Amino acid sequence: MKKIFLLLLIACGGFSAAQAQSFFQFGVKGGLLVNNSDLKYVFSGSQDRYDESSTKPGFELGFQARLRLPMGFLLQPEIVYARTSGSFPIDATNGGGGQYGDKLKIRSNWIEVPVLVGWKFSIVRLMLGPSFRFPMDEVMNAGLEEAKVAPRLQNFVMGYQAGVGVDLGRLTLDARFCGNFTNITDQGMSQSYTPDLKVKERRVAVTIGYMILK
């Protein structure tokens, strides 16, 4: 009888430990960013506003954590390094074809911290939440001219993410729509060829992850 009681205690303890471990998950993730950027600026020497859009792929790499909540809800904070780029045509009326070339190229690097709330049923997750984006630098190149926007780690761009995910064992698959409430660049560069530059992005992120702790 004592042996049976002892075995029951061991089994209950193992079950409790398994439950405690499953409460918190941690892993890595990475994937493709399909980026659509809207660019607005006044080119040097022109009084006309210039609006253009560009779509180019980027990437993100980082870490994800997950806290299980009652009734299938979960909290999923992440931290990722991401890079996107855009190439925008410059017509002759805005200085194109001269020393600035025919395209303005922008490359952005940033650290992003999404804090998502989700609901999971079976292997499917629905995710939604704010995203805090910390720009590292933005390099702009037009012809022979190149300028780097100073790092703005003391500021952040407020955004959002929403999407769906699937869990297959330790593997995680996610597809999300990402956007910004505020401009990535809300100030022009002094003594530059792109004063009053404003950029907003909309992105689709398709990522794959692996839960190291599950």
C-alpha atoms as a PDB file:
ATOM      1  CA  MET A   1       0.000   0.000   0.000  1.00  0.00           C
ATOM      2  CA  LYS A   2       2.841   2.347   0.880  1.00  0.00           C
ATOM      3  CA  LYS A   3       4.533   1.580  -2.466  1.00  0.00           C
ATOM      4  CA  ILE A   4       1.347   2.382  -4.378  1.00  0.00           C
ATOM      5  CA  PHE A   5       0.952   5.654  -2.461  1.00  0.00           C
ATOM      6  CA  LEU A   6       4.600   6.535  -3.168  1.00  0.00           C
ATOM      7  CA  LEU A   7       4.166   5.824  -6.881  1.00  0.00           C
ATOM      8  CA  LEU A   8       1.082   8.039  -6.977  1.00  0.00           C
ATOM      9  CA  LEU A   9       3.029  10.886  -5.354  1.00  0.00           C
ATOM     10  CA  ILE A  10       5.841  10.512  -7.882  1.00  0.00           C
ATOM     11  CA  ALA A  11       3.372  10.480 -10.764  1.00  0.00           C
ATOM     12  CA  CYS A  12       1.582  13.592  -9.464  1.00  0.00           C
ATOM     13  CA  GLY A  13       4.891  15.346  -8.980  1.00  0.00           C
ATOM     14  CA  GLY A  14       5.978  14.512 -12.516  1.00  0.00           C
ATOM     15  CA  PHE A  15       2.647  15.733 -13.897  1.00  0.00           C
ATOM     16  CA  SER A  16       2.950  19.006 -11.965  1.00  0.00           C
ATOM     17  CA  ALA A  17       6.499  19.504 -13.214  1.00  0.00           C
ATOM     18  CA  ALA A  18       5.376  18.913 -16.791  1.00  0.00           C
ATOM     19  CA  GLN A  19       2.574  21.429 -16.365  1.00  0.00           C
ATOM     20  CA  ALA A  20       4.973  23.992 -14.897  1.00  0.00           C
ATOM     21  CA  GLN A  21       7.377  23.513 -17.806  1.00  0.00           C
ATOM     22  CA  SER A  22       4.635  23.894 -20.396  1.00  0.00           C
ATOM     23  CA  PHE A  23       3.517  27.194 -18.828  1.00  0.00           C
ATOM     24  CA  PHE A  24       6.607  28.896 -20.318  1.00  0.00           C
ATOM     25  CA  GLN A  25       8.100  28.299 -23.764  1.00  0.00           C
ATOM     26  CA  PHE A  26      11.163  29.831 -25.372  1.00  0.00           C
ATOM     27  CA  GLY A  27      12.636  29.535 -28.839  1.00  0.00           C
ATOM     28  CA  VAL A  28      14.175  31.103 -31.926  1.00  0.00           C
ATOM     29  CA  LYS A  29      12.545  32.357 -35.123  1.00  0.00           C
ATOM     30  CA  GLY A  30      13.392  33.808 -38.509  1.00  0.00           C
ATOM     31  CA  GLY A  31      11.803  34.466 -41.832  1.00  0.00           C
ATOM     32  CA  LEU A  32      10.944  36.635 -44.793  1.00  0.00           C
ATOM     33  CA  LEU A  33       9.526  40.157 -44.764  1.00  0.00           C
ATOM     34  CA  VAL A  34       7.574  41.277 -47.818  1.00  0.00           C
ATOM     35  CA  ASN A  35       7.836  45.027 -47.416  1.00  0.00           C
ATOM     36  CA  ASN A  36       5.709  47.735 -49.037  1.00  0.00           C
ATOM     37  CA  SER A  37       7.018  51.241 -48.333  1.00  0.00           C
ATOM     38  CA  ASP A  38       5.367  54.594 -48.973  1.00  0.00           C
ATOM     39  CA  LEU A  39       7.882  57.400 -49.452  1.00  0.00           C
ATOM     40  CA  LYS A  40       7.066  61.105 -49.308  1.00  0.00           C
ATOM     41  CA  TYR A  41       9.620  63.889 -49.599  1.00  0.00           C
ATOM     42  CA  VAL A  42      10.496  67.219 -51.179  1.00  0.00           C
ATOM     43  CA  PHE A  43      13.557  66.770 -53.361  1.00  0.00           C
ATOM     44  CA  SER A  44      16.308  69.374 -53.070  1.00  0.00           C
ATOM     45  CA  GLY A  45      15.676  72.245 -55.465  1.00  0.00           C
ATOM     46  CA  SER A  46      12.034  71.369 -56.091  1.00  0.00           C
ATOM     47  CA  GLN A  47       8.864  72.676 -54.512  1.00  0.00           C
ATOM     48  CA  ASP A  48       6.817  69.634 -55.555  1.00  0.00           C
ATOM     49  CA  ARG A  49       6.011  66.860 -53.139  1.00  0.00           C
ATOM     50  CA  TYR A  50       7.105  63.447 -54.316  1.00  0.00           C
ATOM     51  CA  ASP A  51       5.146  60.298 -53.461  1.00  0.00           C
ATOM     52  CA  GLU A  52       6.188  56.780 -54.407  1.00  0.00           C
ATOM     53  CA  SER A  53       5.855  53.178 -53.264  1.00  0.00           C
ATOM     54  CA  SER A  54       8.238  50.246 -53.417  1.00  0.00           C
ATOM     55  CA  THR A  55       8.028  46.566 -52.520  1.00  0.00           C
ATOM     56  CA  LYS A  56      11.188  44.603 -51.703  1.00  0.00           C
ATOM     57  CA  PRO A  57      11.858  41.551 -49.532  1.00  0.00           C
ATOM     58  CA  GLY A  58      13.680  41.718 -46.212  1.00  0.00           C
ATOM     59  CA  PHE A  59      14.324  39.390 -43.309  1.00  0.00           C
ATOM     60  CA  GLU A  60      14.090  39.078 -39.524  1.00  0.00           C
ATOM     61  CA  LEU A  61      15.886  36.918 -36.938  1.00  0.00           C
ATOM     62  CA  GLY A  62      15.303  36.723 -33.213  1.00  0.00           C
ATOM     63  CA  PHE A  63      13.795  35.098 -30.162  1.00  0.00           C
ATOM     64  CA  GLN A  64      10.254  34.312 -29.041  1.00  0.00           C
ATOM     65  CA  ALA A  65       8.777  33.434 -25.663  1.00  0.00           C
ATOM     66  CA  ARG A  66       5.306  32.262 -24.744  1.00  0.00           C
ATOM     67  CA  LEU A  67       3.293  32.248 -21.539  1.00  0.00           C
ATOM     68  CA  ARG A  68       0.234  30.043 -21.421  1.00  0.00           C
ATOM     69  CA  LEU A  69      -2.855  31.629 -19.860  1.00  0.00           C
ATOM     70  CA  PRO A  70      -6.217  30.115 -18.888  1.00  0.00           C
ATOM     71  CA  MET A  71      -8.911  29.290 -21.463  1.00  0.00           C
ATOM     72  CA  GLY A  72      -6.456  28.899 -24.332  1.00  0.00           C
ATOM     73  CA  PHE A  73      -5.118  32.436 -24.204  1.00  0.00           C
ATOM     74  CA  LEU A  74      -1.407  33.170 -24.364  1.00  0.00           C
ATOM     75  CA  LEU A  75       1.057  36.047 -24.145  1.00  0.00           C
ATOM     76  CA  GLN A  76       3.928  36.040 -26.640  1.00  0.00           C
ATOM     77  CA  PRO A  77       6.704  38.656 -26.398  1.00  0.00           C
ATOM     78  CA  GLU A  78       9.437  38.606 -29.028  1.00  0.00           C
ATOM     79  CA  ILE A  79      12.623  40.463 -29.887  1.00  0.00           C
ATOM     80  CA  VAL A  80      13.946  40.419 -33.454  1.00  0.00           C
ATOM     81  CA  TYR A  81      16.534  42.114 -35.634  1.00  0.00           C
ATOM     82  CA  ALA A  82      15.072  43.046 -39.010  1.00  0.00           C
ATOM     83  CA  ARG A  83      16.174  44.669 -42.254  1.00  0.00           C
ATOM     84  CA  THR A  84      14.108  46.008 -45.137  1.00  0.00           C
ATOM     85  CA  SER A  85      14.917  48.084 -48.193  1.00  0.00           C
ATOM     86  CA  GLY A  86      13.187  50.086 -50.887  1.00  0.00           C
ATOM     87  CA  SER A  87      14.080  51.479 -54.291  1.00  0.00           C
ATOM     88  CA  PHE A  88      12.138  54.506 -55.520  1.00  0.00           C
ATOM     89  CA  PRO A  89      12.334  56.043 -59.025  1.00  0.00           C
ATOM     90  CA  ILE A  90      13.306  59.714 -59.286  1.00  0.00           C
ATOM     91  CA  ASP A  91      11.943  61.572 -62.277  1.00  0.00           C
ATOM     92  CA  ALA A  92      13.736  64.459 -63.981  1.00  0.00           C
ATOM     93  CA  THR A  93      11.575  67.132 -62.358  1.00  0.00           C
ATOM     94  CA  ASN A  94      12.829  65.969 -58.939  1.00  0.00           C
ATOM     95  CA  GLY A  95      16.488  65.785 -59.862  1.00  0.00           C
ATOM     96  CA  GLY A  96      16.531  62.346 -61.452  1.00  0.00           C
ATOM     97  CA  GLY A  97      18.980  61.553 -64.212  1.00  0.00           C
ATOM     98  CA  GLY A  98      21.636  63.900 -62.854  1.00  0.00           C
ATOM     99  CA  GLN A  99      24.038  63.470 -59.972  1.00  0.00           C
ATOM    100  CA  TYR A 100      21.270  61.755 -58.018  1.00  0.00           C
ATOM    101  CA  GLY A 101      20.728  58.985 -60.573  1.00  0.00           C
ATOM    102  CA  ASP A 102      17.345  57.521 -61.404  1.00  0.00           C
ATOM    103  CA  LYS A 103      16.607  55.846 -58.058  1.00  0.00           C
ATOM    104  CA  LEU A 104      16.607  56.651 -54.381  1.00  0.00           C
ATOM    105  CA  LYS A 105      17.505  53.575 -52.315  1.00  0.00           C
ATOM    106  CA  ILE A 106      16.682  53.234 -48.624  1.00  0.00           C
ATOM    107  CA  ARG A 107      17.884  50.441 -46.324  1.00  0.00           C
ATOM    108  CA  SER A 108      16.532  50.249 -42.780  1.00  0.00           C
ATOM    109  CA  ASN A 109      17.827  48.211 -39.827  1.00  0.00           C
ATOM    110  CA  TRP A 110      15.962  47.980 -36.564  1.00  0.00           C
ATOM    111  CA  ILE A 111      15.205  46.040 -33.402  1.00  0.00           C
ATOM    112  CA  GLU A 112      11.519  45.214 -32.994  1.00  0.00           C
ATOM    113  CA  VAL A 113       9.738  44.042 -29.842  1.00  0.00           C
ATOM    114  CA  PRO A 114       6.206  42.728 -30.495  1.00  0.00           C
ATOM    115  CA  VAL A 115       4.074  41.931 -27.443  1.00  0.00           C
ATOM    116  CA  LEU A 116       1.224  39.794 -28.734  1.00  0.00           C
ATOM    117  CA  VAL A 117      -1.874  38.350 -27.130  1.00  0.00           C
ATOM    118  CA  GLY A 118      -3.212  35.203 -28.699  1.00  0.00           C
ATOM    119  CA  TRP A 119      -5.805  32.498 -28.480  1.00  0.00           C
ATOM    120  CA  LYS A 120      -4.960  28.903 -29.357  1.00  0.00           C
ATOM    121  CA  PHE A 121      -7.320  26.117 -30.340  1.00  0.00           C
ATOM    122  CA  SER A 122      -5.881  22.764 -31.363  1.00  0.00           C
ATOM    123  CA  ILE A 123      -2.659  23.625 -33.254  1.00  0.00           C
ATOM    124  CA  VAL A 124      -3.850  27.020 -34.554  1.00  0.00           C
ATOM    125  CA  ARG A 125      -3.088  30.410 -32.964  1.00  0.00           C
ATOM    126  CA  LEU A 126      -4.658  33.833 -33.565  1.00  0.00           C
ATOM    127  CA  MET A 127      -2.269  36.665 -32.637  1.00  0.00           C
ATOM    128  CA  LEU A 128      -2.684  40.431 -32.200  1.00  0.00           C
ATOM    129  CA  GLY A 129      -0.796  43.147 -30.381  1.00  0.00           C
ATOM    130  CA  PRO A 130       1.426  46.236 -30.391  1.00  0.00           C
ATOM    131  CA  SER A 131       4.977  46.297 -31.668  1.00  0.00           C
ATOM    132  CA  PHE A 132       7.733  48.618 -30.464  1.00  0.00           C
ATOM    133  CA  ARG A 133      10.329  49.357 -33.102  1.00  0.00           C
ATOM    134  CA  PHE A 134      13.741  50.813 -32.316  1.00  0.00           C
ATOM    135  CA  PRO A 135      15.479  52.104 -35.485  1.00  0.00           C
ATOM    136  CA  MET A 136      19.211  51.453 -35.613  1.00  0.00           C
ATOM    137  CA  ASP A 137      20.024  53.306 -38.826  1.00  0.00           C
ATOM    138  CA  GLU A 138      18.557  54.150 -42.213  1.00  0.00           C
ATOM    139  CA  VAL A 139      20.938  54.463 -45.142  1.00  0.00           C
ATOM    140  CA  MET A 140      19.785  56.479 -48.159  1.00  0.00           C
ATOM    141  CA  ASN A 141      21.627  56.381 -51.456  1.00  0.00           C
ATOM    142  CA  ALA A 142      20.892  58.416 -54.576  1.00  0.00           C
ATOM    143  CA  GLY A 143      23.463  58.213 -57.333  1.00  0.00           C
ATOM    144  CA  LEU A 144      26.845  59.145 -55.882  1.00  0.00           C
ATOM    145  CA  GLU A 145      25.278  60.658 -52.783  1.00  0.00           C
ATOM    146  CA  GLU A 146      24.817  58.572 -49.637  1.00  0.00           C
ATOM    147  CA  ALA A 147      23.716  59.610 -46.159  1.00  0.00           C
ATOM    148  CA  LYS A 148      22.950  57.734 -42.970  1.00  0.00           C
ATOM    149  CA  VAL A 149      20.214  58.831 -40.606  1.00  0.00           C
ATOM    150  CA  ALA A 150      21.690  59.041 -37.105  1.00  0.00           C
ATOM    151  CA  PRO A 151      20.753  56.150 -34.791  1.00  0.00           C
ATOM    152  CA  ARG A 152      17.566  56.897 -32.874  1.00  0.00           C
ATOM    153  CA  LEU A 153      17.650  54.215 -30.194  1.00  0.00           C
ATOM    154  CA  GLN A 154      16.268  56.710 -27.692  1.00  0.00           C
ATOM    155  CA  ASN A 155      13.072  56.854 -29.793  1.00  0.00           C
ATOM    156  CA  PHE A 156      10.750  54.151 -31.020  1.00  0.00           C
ATOM    157  CA  VAL A 157       8.201  53.709 -33.754  1.00  0.00           C
ATOM    158  CA  MET A 158       4.825  52.442 -32.589  1.00  0.00           C
ATOM    159  CA  GLY A 159       3.330  49.686 -34.711  1.00  0.00           C
ATOM    160  CA  TYR A 160       1.086  46.651 -34.659  1.00  0.00           C
ATOM    161  CA  GLN A 161       1.046  43.012 -35.777  1.00  0.00           C
ATOM    162  CA  ALA A 162      -1.853  40.655 -36.458  1.00  0.00           C
ATOM    163  CA  GLY A 163      -1.909  37.181 -37.916  1.00  0.00           C
ATOM    164  CA  VAL A 164      -2.266  33.449 -37.567  1.00  0.00           C
ATOM    165  CA  GLY A 165       0.137  30.717 -36.529  1.00  0.00           C
ATOM    166  CA  VAL A 166       0.378  26.934 -36.448  1.00  0.00           C
ATOM    167  CA  ASP A 167       2.291  24.792 -33.937  1.00  0.00           C
ATOM    168  CA  LEU A 168       3.662  21.466 -35.140  1.00  0.00           C
ATOM    169  CA  GLY A 169       5.424  19.959 -32.156  1.00  0.00           C
ATOM    170  CA  ARG A 170       8.331  22.277 -31.421  1.00  0.00           C
ATOM    171  CA  LEU A 171       8.049  23.986 -34.819  1.00  0.00           C
ATOM    172  CA  THR A 172       6.086  27.247 -35.151  1.00  0.00           C
ATOM    173  CA  LEU A 173       4.816  28.701 -38.430  1.00  0.00           C
ATOM    174  CA  ASP A 174       3.472  32.258 -38.538  1.00  0.00           C
ATOM    175  CA  ALA A 175       2.045  34.662 -41.109  1.00  0.00           C
ATOM    176  CA  ARG A 176       1.395  38.247 -39.963  1.00  0.00           C
ATOM    177  CA  PHE A 177       0.438  41.641 -41.303  1.00  0.00           C
ATOM    178  CA  CYS A 178       2.553  44.400 -39.757  1.00  0.00           C
ATOM    179  CA  GLY A 179       2.163  48.154 -39.893  1.00  0.00           C
ATOM    180  CA  ASN A 180       3.116  51.407 -38.216  1.00  0.00           C
ATOM    181  CA  PHE A 181       1.009  54.011 -36.476  1.00  0.00           C
ATOM    182  CA  THR A 182       3.834  56.552 -36.737  1.00  0.00           C
ATOM    183  CA  ASN A 183       6.330  57.410 -39.462  1.00  0.00           C
ATOM    184  CA  ILE A 184       9.627  55.563 -39.534  1.00  0.00           C
ATOM    185  CA  THR A 185      11.345  58.845 -40.406  1.00  0.00           C
ATOM    186  CA  ASP A 186       9.424  61.935 -39.347  1.00  0.00           C
ATOM    187  CA  GLN A 187      12.206  64.485 -39.774  1.00  0.00           C
ATOM    188  CA  GLY A 188      14.204  65.535 -42.801  1.00  0.00           C
ATOM    189  CA  MET A 189      17.957  65.563 -42.882  1.00  0.00           C
ATOM    190  CA  SER A 190      19.568  68.984 -42.769  1.00  0.00           C
ATOM    191  CA  GLN A 191      21.752  69.905 -45.759  1.00  0.00           C
ATOM    192  CA  SER A 192      20.659  66.820 -47.664  1.00  0.00           C
ATOM    193  CA  TYR A 193      18.979  65.949 -50.924  1.00  0.00           C
ATOM    194  CA  THR A 194      15.811  64.662 -49.243  1.00  0.00           C
ATOM    195  CA  PRO A 195      14.439  67.256 -46.807  1.00  0.00           C
ATOM    196  CA  ASP A 196      11.130  66.524 -45.101  1.00  0.00           C
ATOM    197  CA  LEU A 197      11.470  62.780 -45.728  1.00  0.00           C
ATOM    198  CA  LYS A 198       8.622  60.599 -44.445  1.00  0.00           C
ATOM    199  CA  VAL A 199       8.441  56.823 -44.762  1.00  0.00           C
ATOM    200  CA  LYS A 200       5.699  54.419 -43.703  1.00  0.00           C
ATOM    201  CA  GLU A 201       5.772  50.665 -44.169  1.00  0.00           C
ATOM    202  CA  ARG A 202       3.345  47.805 -44.397  1.00  0.00           C
ATOM    203  CA  ARG A 203       4.815  44.333 -44.191  1.00  0.00           C
ATOM    204  CA  VAL A 204       3.799  40.697 -44.413  1.00  0.00           C
ATOM    205  CA  ALA A 205       6.038  38.501 -42.266  1.00  0.00           C
ATOM    206  CA  VAL A 206       6.253  34.757 -42.914  1.00  0.00           C
ATOM    207  CA  THR A 207       8.421  33.056 -40.281  1.00  0.00           C
ATOM    208  CA  ILE A 208       9.399  29.655 -38.977  1.00  0.00           C
ATOM    209  CA  GLY A 209      10.522  29.039 -35.394  1.00  0.00           C
ATOM    210  CA  TYR A 210      11.700  26.324 -33.050  1.00  0.00           C
ATOM    211  CA  MET A 211      10.785  26.121 -29.368  1.00  0.00           C
ATOM    212  CA  ILE A 212      13.901  25.143 -27.404  1.00  0.00           C
ATOM    213  CA  LEU A 213      11.938  25.034 -24.169  1.00  0.00           C
ATOM    214  CA  LYS A 214       8.487  23.539 -24.441  1.00  0.00           C
END
